[in-house]
Amino acid sequence: MIPHTPLRWYGVLIALAVVIGLTISTRLARWRGLDPLLISDLLPVLAIAAVVAARIYYVAFEWERYHGAWTPLFGIIPIPRAFAVWEGGIAIHGAMVGGLLAVWVFSRLRRQPFWDLLDVLAPSLALGQAIGRWGNFFNSEAFGLPVPADFPVSVRIPPSLVDPQVLLSSPGASHFHATFFYESLWNLAVFGVLMGLLLRCRRGGLKLPAGALTCIYAIAYSLGRFWIEGLRTDPLCLFSSPPFCEGGLRIAQMVSLVMVVLGSLGLAWLYGLRRPLPGSGPTS
């Protein structure tokens, strides 16, 4: 008899995002003059590297929670809880770092232009983030501060899943900011902007040098993430602890600011100095 296995929505949504991303990025690679088969070779490596790095990033900032903790695999085999990705606990900024390294190594091994590869992946990443955020809905996580029950956009969360400090500050709270929904919509808008820019470039109405689309994605995504992160009650904190990071810093906001600065510097380099980004080169 096959034991009951609950549906892991994160896994379903990640798989869906990968399939859609493969279709879009393959088409964009053809537009960019790259071999479309490169994307099908890169995507499995990219997905694995992103998930592993996202988990390492999260566990590193939540080490006290995972140090010495064990969990049963298939209800039988005890394994370190740090490896139990299916229980939740991954960070998108960690996934970005892992994905970036994977693309860099792949571009070197296959002698392909690094920035062009990132550019064709950027819209798929934004859309994948929009899809993946719905995993937070199904898991009742990544919600924000309490709001009135009649707030236009909110999510109802059982008290057992809410940080006790949040309930102490807002007794009787049952509805919260649907921050996962905000970010999903924001990422969908970023995807639309990136695709619109690519279409204008393809029609000859806009010049997008290698790396420009990646810089625009970094700025656009990070601006939304910085705002939305300030509403969440489960942030990764530095020098403090959730839910409010009092006296400390929210890691995602710090990383978002760095990404905005780097993206802005990249665009200034491309359009101000009119020089290609370091690492740019012709397709082999």
PDB file of C-alpha atoms in Angstrom:
ATOM      1  CA  MET A   1       0.000   0.000   0.000  1.00  0.00           C
ATOM      2  CA  ILE A   2       1.418   3.403  -0.974  1.00  0.00           C
ATOM      3  CA  PRO A   3       1.575   5.782   2.024  1.00  0.00           C
ATOM      4  CA  HIS A   4      -0.236   9.103   1.805  1.00  0.00           C
ATOM      5  CA  THR A   5       2.113  11.835   0.558  1.00  0.00           C
ATOM      6  CA  PRO A   6       0.956  15.456   0.903  1.00  0.00           C
ATOM      7  CA  LEU A   7       1.199  17.657  -2.161  1.00  0.00           C
ATOM      8  CA  ARG A   8       4.220  19.968  -1.896  1.00  0.00           C
ATOM      9  CA  TRP A   9       3.024  23.149  -3.540  1.00  0.00           C
ATOM     10  CA  TYR A  10       6.455  24.704  -3.599  1.00  0.00           C
ATOM     11  CA  GLY A  11       7.737  21.796  -5.663  1.00  0.00           C
ATOM     12  CA  VAL A  12       4.790  21.988  -8.057  1.00  0.00           C
ATOM     13  CA  LEU A  13       5.176  25.737  -8.533  1.00  0.00           C
ATOM     14  CA  ILE A  14       8.951  25.580  -8.968  1.00  0.00           C
ATOM     15  CA  ALA A  15       8.529  22.859 -11.606  1.00  0.00           C
ATOM     16  CA  LEU A  16       5.903  24.983 -13.372  1.00  0.00           C
ATOM     17  CA  ALA A  17       8.189  28.033 -13.260  1.00  0.00           C
ATOM     18  CA  VAL A  18      11.091  26.020 -14.704  1.00  0.00           C
ATOM     19  CA  VAL A  19       8.983  24.712 -17.615  1.00  0.00           C
ATOM     20  CA  ILE A  20       7.612  28.171 -18.451  1.00  0.00           C
ATOM     21  CA  GLY A  21      11.044  29.729 -17.995  1.00  0.00           C
ATOM     22  CA  LEU A  22      12.589  27.203 -20.366  1.00  0.00           C
ATOM     23  CA  THR A  23      10.035  28.067 -23.060  1.00  0.00           C
ATOM     24  CA  ILE A  24      10.451  31.834 -22.717  1.00  0.00           C
ATOM     25  CA  SER A  25      14.243  31.873 -22.350  1.00  0.00           C
ATOM     26  CA  THR A  26      14.697  29.550 -25.329  1.00  0.00           C
ATOM     27  CA  ARG A  27      12.711  31.964 -27.481  1.00  0.00           C
ATOM     28  CA  LEU A  28      14.637  34.963 -26.160  1.00  0.00           C
ATOM     29  CA  ALA A  29      17.964  33.213 -26.755  1.00  0.00           C
ATOM     30  CA  ARG A  30      17.026  32.829 -30.399  1.00  0.00           C
ATOM     31  CA  TRP A  31      16.229  36.561 -30.548  1.00  0.00           C
ATOM     32  CA  ARG A  32      19.576  37.364 -28.942  1.00  0.00           C
ATOM     33  CA  GLY A  33      21.524  35.270 -31.409  1.00  0.00           C
ATOM     34  CA  LEU A  34      22.379  32.509 -28.944  1.00  0.00           C
ATOM     35  CA  ASP A  35      21.986  28.788 -29.473  1.00  0.00           C
ATOM     36  CA  PRO A  36      18.519  27.990 -27.997  1.00  0.00           C
ATOM     37  CA  LEU A  37      19.776  24.559 -26.884  1.00  0.00           C
ATOM     38  CA  LEU A  38      22.050  26.320 -24.405  1.00  0.00           C
ATOM     39  CA  ILE A  39      19.062  27.119 -22.219  1.00  0.00           C
ATOM     40  CA  SER A  40      17.906  23.509 -21.943  1.00  0.00           C
ATOM     41  CA  ASP A  41      21.473  22.555 -20.958  1.00  0.00           C
ATOM     42  CA  LEU A  42      21.773  25.370 -18.428  1.00  0.00           C
ATOM     43  CA  LEU A  43      18.368  25.301 -16.750  1.00  0.00           C
ATOM     44  CA  PRO A  44      18.674  22.019 -14.765  1.00  0.00           C
ATOM     45  CA  VAL A  45      22.058  23.088 -13.376  1.00  0.00           C
ATOM     46  CA  LEU A  46      20.710  26.564 -12.685  1.00  0.00           C
ATOM     47  CA  ALA A  47      17.645  25.251 -10.831  1.00  0.00           C
ATOM     48  CA  ILE A  48      19.682  22.904  -8.614  1.00  0.00           C
ATOM     49  CA  ALA A  49      22.297  25.559  -7.819  1.00  0.00           C
ATOM     50  CA  ALA A  50      19.590  28.104  -7.000  1.00  0.00           C
ATOM     51  CA  VAL A  51      17.674  25.811  -4.618  1.00  0.00           C
ATOM     52  CA  VAL A  52      20.834  24.642  -2.818  1.00  0.00           C
ATOM     53  CA  ALA A  53      22.160  28.193  -2.431  1.00  0.00           C
ATOM     54  CA  ALA A  54      18.746  29.464  -1.320  1.00  0.00           C
ATOM     55  CA  ARG A  55      18.682  26.858   1.446  1.00  0.00           C
ATOM     56  CA  ILE A  56      22.273  27.519   2.551  1.00  0.00           C
ATOM     57  CA  TYR A  57      21.573  31.263   2.668  1.00  0.00           C
ATOM     58  CA  TYR A  58      18.454  30.786   4.796  1.00  0.00           C
ATOM     59  CA  VAL A  59      19.990  28.267   7.190  1.00  0.00           C
ATOM     60  CA  ALA A  60      23.078  30.468   7.652  1.00  0.00           C
ATOM     61  CA  PHE A  61      20.946  33.324   8.993  1.00  0.00           C
ATOM     62  CA  GLU A  62      18.714  30.976  11.018  1.00  0.00           C
ATOM     63  CA  TRP A  63      21.498  28.752  12.346  1.00  0.00           C
ATOM     64  CA  GLU A  64      20.219  28.696  15.935  1.00  0.00           C
ATOM     65  CA  ARG A  65      16.980  27.198  14.664  1.00  0.00           C
ATOM     66  CA  TYR A  66      18.680  24.396  12.711  1.00  0.00           C
ATOM     67  CA  HIS A  67      21.795  23.655  14.768  1.00  0.00           C
ATOM     68  CA  GLY A  68      21.469  20.161  16.251  1.00  0.00           C
ATOM     69  CA  ALA A  69      17.880  19.748  14.994  1.00  0.00           C
ATOM     70  CA  TRP A  70      16.784  16.537  13.264  1.00  0.00           C
ATOM     71  CA  THR A  71      13.687  15.566  11.298  1.00  0.00           C
ATOM     72  CA  PRO A  72      12.403  12.207   9.963  1.00  0.00           C
ATOM     73  CA  LEU A  73      12.711  11.462   6.254  1.00  0.00           C
ATOM     74  CA  PHE A  74       9.707   9.447   5.017  1.00  0.00           C
ATOM     75  CA  GLY A  75       8.726   9.333   8.690  1.00  0.00           C
ATOM     76  CA  ILE A  76      11.540   6.861   9.401  1.00  0.00           C
ATOM     77  CA  ILE A  77      15.119   8.008   8.704  1.00  0.00           C
ATOM     78  CA  PRO A  78      16.374  10.894  10.882  1.00  0.00           C
ATOM     79  CA  ILE A  79      18.299  13.550   8.955  1.00  0.00           C
ATOM     80  CA  PRO A  80      19.592  17.029   9.909  1.00  0.00           C
ATOM     81  CA  ARG A  81      16.732  19.499   9.660  1.00  0.00           C
ATOM     82  CA  ALA A  82      18.930  21.811   7.602  1.00  0.00           C
ATOM     83  CA  PHE A  83      18.474  19.385   4.674  1.00  0.00           C
ATOM     84  CA  ALA A  84      14.667  19.273   4.935  1.00  0.00           C
ATOM     85  CA  VAL A  85      13.915  21.802   2.198  1.00  0.00           C
ATOM     86  CA  TRP A  86      10.358  20.452   1.864  1.00  0.00           C
ATOM     87  CA  GLU A  87       9.584  21.903   5.312  1.00  0.00           C
ATOM     88  CA  GLY A  88      10.145  25.400   3.956  1.00  0.00           C
ATOM     89  CA  GLY A  89      12.950  27.858   4.500  1.00  0.00           C
ATOM     90  CA  ILE A  90      14.599  29.155   1.343  1.00  0.00           C
ATOM     91  CA  ALA A  91      15.600  32.702   0.428  1.00  0.00           C
ATOM     92  CA  ILE A  92      15.347  34.182  -3.063  1.00  0.00           C
ATOM     93  CA  HIS A  93      18.499  36.272  -2.647  1.00  0.00           C
ATOM     94  CA  GLY A  94      20.430  33.098  -1.912  1.00  0.00           C
ATOM     95  CA  ALA A  95      18.910  31.554  -5.045  1.00  0.00           C
ATOM     96  CA  MET A  96      20.106  34.561  -7.047  1.00  0.00           C
ATOM     97  CA  VAL A  97      23.666  34.133  -5.791  1.00  0.00           C
ATOM     98  CA  GLY A  98      23.637  30.417  -6.622  1.00  0.00           C
ATOM     99  CA  GLY A  99      22.088  31.042 -10.024  1.00  0.00           C
ATOM    100  CA  LEU A 100      24.574  33.792 -10.817  1.00  0.00           C
ATOM    101  CA  LEU A 101      27.506  31.521 -10.024  1.00  0.00           C
ATOM    102  CA  ALA A 102      25.976  28.699 -12.083  1.00  0.00           C
ATOM    103  CA  VAL A 103      25.557  30.958 -15.128  1.00  0.00           C
ATOM    104  CA  TRP A 104      29.095  32.312 -14.737  1.00  0.00           C
ATOM    105  CA  VAL A 105      30.631  28.819 -14.593  1.00  0.00           C
ATOM    106  CA  PHE A 106      28.443  27.610 -17.473  1.00  0.00           C
ATOM    107  CA  SER A 107      29.376  30.593 -19.646  1.00  0.00           C
ATOM    108  CA  ARG A 108      33.069  29.925 -19.031  1.00  0.00           C
ATOM    109  CA  LEU A 109      32.834  26.197 -19.733  1.00  0.00           C
ATOM    110  CA  ARG A 110      30.736  26.661 -22.865  1.00  0.00           C
ATOM    111  CA  ARG A 111      32.548  29.848 -24.006  1.00  0.00           C
ATOM    112  CA  GLN A 112      29.345  31.870 -24.128  1.00  0.00           C
ATOM    113  CA  PRO A 113      28.755  35.570 -23.312  1.00  0.00           C
ATOM    114  CA  PHE A 114      27.868  35.845 -19.631  1.00  0.00           C
ATOM    115  CA  TRP A 115      25.714  38.991 -19.781  1.00  0.00           C
ATOM    116  CA  ASP A 116      23.726  37.848 -22.811  1.00  0.00           C
ATOM    117  CA  LEU A 117      22.833  34.653 -20.987  1.00  0.00           C
ATOM    118  CA  LEU A 118      21.692  36.613 -17.937  1.00  0.00           C
ATOM    119  CA  ASP A 119      19.610  38.924 -20.120  1.00  0.00           C
ATOM    120  CA  VAL A 120      17.625  36.087 -21.685  1.00  0.00           C
ATOM    121  CA  LEU A 121      17.043  34.555 -18.238  1.00  0.00           C
ATOM    122  CA  ALA A 122      15.953  37.766 -16.460  1.00  0.00           C
ATOM    123  CA  PRO A 123      12.301  37.846 -17.681  1.00  0.00           C
ATOM    124  CA  SER A 124      11.863  34.159 -16.836  1.00  0.00           C
ATOM    125  CA  LEU A 125      13.276  34.797 -13.368  1.00  0.00           C
ATOM    126  CA  ALA A 126      10.783  37.601 -12.732  1.00  0.00           C
ATOM    127  CA  LEU A 127       7.882  35.451 -13.922  1.00  0.00           C
ATOM    128  CA  GLY A 128       9.153  32.467 -11.928  1.00  0.00           C
ATOM    129  CA  GLN A 129       9.222  34.608  -8.788  1.00  0.00           C
ATOM    130  CA  ALA A 130       5.654  35.717  -9.461  1.00  0.00           C
ATOM    131  CA  ILE A 131       4.570  32.073  -9.712  1.00  0.00           C
ATOM    132  CA  GLY A 132       6.679  30.805  -6.815  1.00  0.00           C
ATOM    133  CA  ARG A 133       5.293  33.340  -4.337  1.00  0.00           C
ATOM    134  CA  TRP A 134       1.985  31.481  -4.378  1.00  0.00           C
ATOM    135  CA  GLY A 135       3.738  28.681  -2.512  1.00  0.00           C
ATOM    136  CA  ASN A 136       3.682  31.075   0.459  1.00  0.00           C
ATOM    137  CA  PHE A 137      -0.115  31.261   0.146  1.00  0.00           C
ATOM    138  CA  PHE A 138      -0.567  27.500   0.255  1.00  0.00           C
ATOM    139  CA  ASN A 139       1.855  27.228   3.208  1.00  0.00           C
ATOM    140  CA  SER A 140       0.290  30.200   5.056  1.00  0.00           C
ATOM    141  CA  GLU A 141       3.648  31.962   5.356  1.00  0.00           C
ATOM    142  CA  ALA A 142       5.442  35.155   4.297  1.00  0.00           C
ATOM    143  CA  PHE A 143       2.500  37.305   5.331  1.00  0.00           C
ATOM    144  CA  GLY A 144       2.776  40.824   6.696  1.00  0.00           C
ATOM    145  CA  LEU A 145       1.641  42.985   9.581  1.00  0.00           C
ATOM    146  CA  PRO A 146      -1.939  42.814  10.911  1.00  0.00           C
ATOM    147  CA  VAL A 147      -4.638  44.749   9.074  1.00  0.00           C
ATOM    148  CA  PRO A 148      -8.374  45.297   9.744  1.00  0.00           C
ATOM    149  CA  ALA A 149     -10.640  42.444   8.673  1.00  0.00           C
ATOM    150  CA  ASP A 150     -12.191  44.660   5.984  1.00  0.00           C
ATOM    151  CA  PHE A 151      -8.837  45.624   4.464  1.00  0.00           C
ATOM    152  CA  PRO A 152      -9.121  45.404   0.629  1.00  0.00           C
ATOM    153  CA  VAL A 153      -6.297  42.875   0.224  1.00  0.00           C
ATOM    154  CA  SER A 154      -5.511  40.618   3.159  1.00  0.00           C
ATOM    155  CA  VAL A 155      -5.038  36.994   4.119  1.00  0.00           C
ATOM    156  CA  ARG A 156      -6.561  35.206   7.113  1.00  0.00           C
ATOM    157  CA  ILE A 157      -3.963  33.307   9.159  1.00  0.00           C
ATOM    158  CA  PRO A 158      -4.678  30.948  12.103  1.00  0.00           C
ATOM    159  CA  PRO A 159      -3.248  32.272  15.401  1.00  0.00           C
ATOM    160  CA  SER A 160      -1.097  29.139  15.746  1.00  0.00           C
ATOM    161  CA  LEU A 161       0.928  30.226  12.694  1.00  0.00           C
ATOM    162  CA  VAL A 162       1.454  33.817  13.853  1.00  0.00           C
ATOM    163  CA  ASP A 163       4.478  34.926  15.872  1.00  0.00           C
ATOM    164  CA  PRO A 164       3.347  35.446  19.515  1.00  0.00           C
ATOM    165  CA  GLN A 165       5.008  38.869  19.570  1.00  0.00           C
ATOM    166  CA  VAL A 166       2.798  39.972  16.677  1.00  0.00           C
ATOM    167  CA  LEU A 167      -0.311  38.842  18.546  1.00  0.00           C
ATOM    168  CA  LEU A 168       0.880  40.635  21.681  1.00  0.00           C
ATOM    169  CA  SER A 169       1.227  43.880  19.756  1.00  0.00           C
ATOM    170  CA  SER A 170      -2.129  43.393  17.990  1.00  0.00           C
ATOM    171  CA  PRO A 171      -4.433  41.270  20.191  1.00  0.00           C
ATOM    172  CA  GLY A 172      -7.111  39.411  18.296  1.00  0.00           C
ATOM    173  CA  ALA A 173      -5.481  39.976  14.901  1.00  0.00           C
ATOM    174  CA  SER A 174      -6.686  37.501  12.266  1.00  0.00           C
ATOM    175  CA  HIS A 175      -6.035  39.282   8.947  1.00  0.00           C
ATOM    176  CA  PHE A 176      -2.623  40.285   7.645  1.00  0.00           C
ATOM    177  CA  HIS A 177      -0.990  42.002   4.697  1.00  0.00           C
ATOM    178  CA  ALA A 178      -0.841  39.513   1.794  1.00  0.00           C
ATOM    179  CA  THR A 179       2.800  40.360   1.116  1.00  0.00           C
ATOM    180  CA  PHE A 180       3.302  37.267  -1.024  1.00  0.00           C
ATOM    181  CA  PHE A 181       0.492  38.540  -3.264  1.00  0.00           C
ATOM    182  CA  TYR A 182       1.974  42.041  -3.414  1.00  0.00           C
ATOM    183  CA  GLU A 183       5.318  40.628  -4.479  1.00  0.00           C
ATOM    184  CA  SER A 184       3.744  38.280  -6.997  1.00  0.00           C
ATOM    185  CA  LEU A 185       1.981  41.214  -8.671  1.00  0.00           C
ATOM    186  CA  TRP A 186       5.150  43.320  -8.534  1.00  0.00           C
ATOM    187  CA  ASN A 187       7.208  40.570 -10.163  1.00  0.00           C
ATOM    188  CA  LEU A 188       4.546  40.091 -12.827  1.00  0.00           C
ATOM    189  CA  ALA A 189       4.801  43.812 -13.591  1.00  0.00           C
ATOM    190  CA  VAL A 190       8.613  43.542 -13.760  1.00  0.00           C
ATOM    191  CA  PHE A 191       8.225  40.664 -16.217  1.00  0.00           C
ATOM    192  CA  GLY A 192       5.913  42.822 -18.350  1.00  0.00           C
ATOM    193  CA  VAL A 193       8.395  45.716 -18.356  1.00  0.00           C
ATOM    194  CA  LEU A 194      11.310  43.483 -19.344  1.00  0.00           C
ATOM    195  CA  MET A 195       9.366  41.817 -22.142  1.00  0.00           C
ATOM    196  CA  GLY A 196       8.143  45.199 -23.368  1.00  0.00           C
ATOM    197  CA  LEU A 197      11.724  46.487 -23.535  1.00  0.00           C
ATOM    198  CA  LEU A 198      12.826  43.370 -25.418  1.00  0.00           C
ATOM    199  CA  LEU A 199      10.029  43.759 -27.945  1.00  0.00           C
ATOM    200  CA  ARG A 200      10.968  47.412 -28.535  1.00  0.00           C
ATOM    201  CA  CYS A 201      14.593  46.391 -28.950  1.00  0.00           C
ATOM    202  CA  ARG A 202      13.631  43.663 -31.429  1.00  0.00           C
ATOM    203  CA  ARG A 203      11.660  46.191 -33.475  1.00  0.00           C
ATOM    204  CA  GLY A 204      14.612  48.559 -33.563  1.00  0.00           C
ATOM    205  CA  GLY A 205      13.146  51.250 -31.330  1.00  0.00           C
ATOM    206  CA  LEU A 206      15.527  50.718 -28.409  1.00  0.00           C
ATOM    207  CA  LYS A 207      19.140  49.731 -27.860  1.00  0.00           C
ATOM    208  CA  LEU A 208      19.789  47.187 -25.126  1.00  0.00           C
ATOM    209  CA  PRO A 209      23.501  46.389 -24.811  1.00  0.00           C
ATOM    210  CA  ALA A 210      24.496  43.152 -23.103  1.00  0.00           C
ATOM    211  CA  GLY A 211      23.711  43.332 -19.407  1.00  0.00           C
ATOM    212  CA  ALA A 212      21.255  46.241 -19.580  1.00  0.00           C
ATOM    213  CA  LEU A 213      18.188  44.058 -19.083  1.00  0.00           C
ATOM    214  CA  THR A 214      19.824  42.347 -16.102  1.00  0.00           C
ATOM    215  CA  CYS A 215      20.569  45.732 -14.516  1.00  0.00           C
ATOM    216  CA  ILE A 216      16.999  46.906 -15.071  1.00  0.00           C
ATOM    217  CA  TYR A 217      15.675  43.707 -13.492  1.00  0.00           C
ATOM    218  CA  ALA A 218      17.965  44.148 -10.466  1.00  0.00           C
ATOM    219  CA  ILE A 219      16.706  47.693  -9.894  1.00  0.00           C
ATOM    220  CA  ALA A 220      13.015  47.051 -10.565  1.00  0.00           C
ATOM    221  CA  TYR A 221      12.755  43.863  -8.503  1.00  0.00           C
ATOM    222  CA  SER A 222      14.745  45.278  -5.588  1.00  0.00           C
ATOM    223  CA  LEU A 223      12.695  48.461  -5.279  1.00  0.00           C
ATOM    224  CA  GLY A 224       9.539  46.401  -4.791  1.00  0.00           C
ATOM    225  CA  ARG A 225      11.219  43.906  -2.494  1.00  0.00           C
ATOM    226  CA  PHE A 226      12.601  46.670  -0.270  1.00  0.00           C
ATOM    227  CA  TRP A 227       9.107  48.087   0.296  1.00  0.00           C
ATOM    228  CA  ILE A 228       7.357  44.734   0.731  1.00  0.00           C
ATOM    229  CA  GLU A 229      10.035  43.383   3.089  1.00  0.00           C
ATOM    230  CA  GLY A 230       9.256  46.205   5.511  1.00  0.00           C
ATOM    231  CA  LEU A 231       5.735  44.798   5.921  1.00  0.00           C
ATOM    232  CA  ARG A 232       6.701  41.193   6.649  1.00  0.00           C
ATOM    233  CA  THR A 233       6.755  39.593  10.095  1.00  0.00           C
ATOM    234  CA  ASP A 234       9.166  36.769   9.241  1.00  0.00           C
ATOM    235  CA  PRO A 235      12.262  38.583   7.924  1.00  0.00           C
ATOM    236  CA  LEU A 236      15.834  37.395   8.207  1.00  0.00           C
ATOM    237  CA  CYS A 237      17.413  39.873  10.623  1.00  0.00           C
ATOM    238  CA  LEU A 238      20.940  40.994  11.415  1.00  0.00           C
ATOM    239  CA  PHE A 239      21.807  41.952  15.014  1.00  0.00           C
ATOM    240  CA  SER A 240      18.220  41.273  16.103  1.00  0.00           C
ATOM    241  CA  SER A 241      15.378  38.806  15.678  1.00  0.00           C
ATOM    242  CA  PRO A 242      11.980  38.710  13.940  1.00  0.00           C
ATOM    243  CA  PRO A 243       9.213  39.654  13.752  1.00  0.00           C
ATOM    244  CA  PHE A 244      10.141  43.346  13.867  1.00  0.00           C
ATOM    245  CA  CYS A 245      13.983  43.305  13.737  1.00  0.00           C
ATOM    246  CA  GLU A 246      13.977  45.980  16.444  1.00  0.00           C
ATOM    247  CA  GLY A 247      17.423  47.511  16.798  1.00  0.00           C
ATOM    248  CA  GLY A 248      18.688  45.512  13.853  1.00  0.00           C
ATOM    249  CA  LEU A 249      18.547  45.312  10.078  1.00  0.00           C
ATOM    250  CA  ARG A 250      16.418  43.348   7.637  1.00  0.00           C
ATOM    251  CA  ILE A 251      18.786  41.343   5.455  1.00  0.00           C
ATOM    252  CA  ALA A 252      16.572  41.421   2.365  1.00  0.00           C
ATOM    253  CA  GLN A 253      16.335  45.208   2.497  1.00  0.00           C
ATOM    254  CA  MET A 254      20.116  45.520   2.751  1.00  0.00           C
ATOM    255  CA  VAL A 255      20.623  43.181  -0.220  1.00  0.00           C
ATOM    256  CA  SER A 256      17.931  45.026  -2.191  1.00  0.00           C
ATOM    257  CA  LEU A 257      19.736  48.334  -1.697  1.00  0.00           C
ATOM    258  CA  VAL A 258      23.000  46.770  -2.876  1.00  0.00           C
ATOM    259  CA  MET A 259      21.249  45.422  -5.982  1.00  0.00           C
ATOM    260  CA  VAL A 260      19.739  48.834  -6.767  1.00  0.00           C
ATOM    261  CA  VAL A 261      23.178  50.452  -6.484  1.00  0.00           C
ATOM    262  CA  LEU A 262      24.875  47.800  -8.612  1.00  0.00           C
ATOM    263  CA  GLY A 263      22.137  47.905 -11.245  1.00  0.00           C
ATOM    264  CA  SER A 264      22.332  51.704 -11.404  1.00  0.00           C
ATOM    265  CA  LEU A 265      26.118  51.610 -11.735  1.00  0.00           C
ATOM    266  CA  GLY A 266      25.761  49.053 -14.522  1.00  0.00           C
ATOM    267  CA  LEU A 267      23.369  51.254 -16.487  1.00  0.00           C
ATOM    268  CA  ALA A 268      25.602  54.294 -15.925  1.00  0.00           C
ATOM    269  CA  TRP A 269      28.532  52.259 -17.272  1.00  0.00           C
ATOM    270  CA  LEU A 270      26.594  51.134 -20.349  1.00  0.00           C
ATOM    271  CA  TYR A 271      24.799  54.357 -21.260  1.00  0.00           C
ATOM    272  CA  GLY A 272      26.954  57.005 -19.570  1.00  0.00           C
ATOM    273  CA  LEU A 273      30.424  55.718 -20.396  1.00  0.00           C
ATOM    274  CA  ARG A 274      29.105  53.831 -23.439  1.00  0.00           C
ATOM    275  CA  ARG A 275      31.299  50.858 -22.673  1.00  0.00           C
ATOM    276  CA  PRO A 276      30.413  47.148 -22.424  1.00  0.00           C
ATOM    277  CA  LEU A 277      30.206  45.629 -18.964  1.00  0.00           C
ATOM    278  CA  PRO A 278      33.282  43.727 -17.792  1.00  0.00           C
ATOM    279  CA  GLY A 279      32.991  40.123 -18.938  1.00  0.00           C
ATOM    280  CA  SER A 280      31.063  40.952 -22.102  1.00  0.00           C
ATOM    281  CA  GLY A 281      32.245  39.360 -25.287  1.00  0.00           C
ATOM    282  CA  PRO A 282      31.133  37.933 -28.613  1.00  0.00           C
ATOM    283  CA  THR A 283      29.388  34.616 -28.827  1.00  0.00           C
ATOM    284  CA  SER A 284      31.817  31.814 -29.668  1.00  0.00           C
TER     285      SER A 284
END
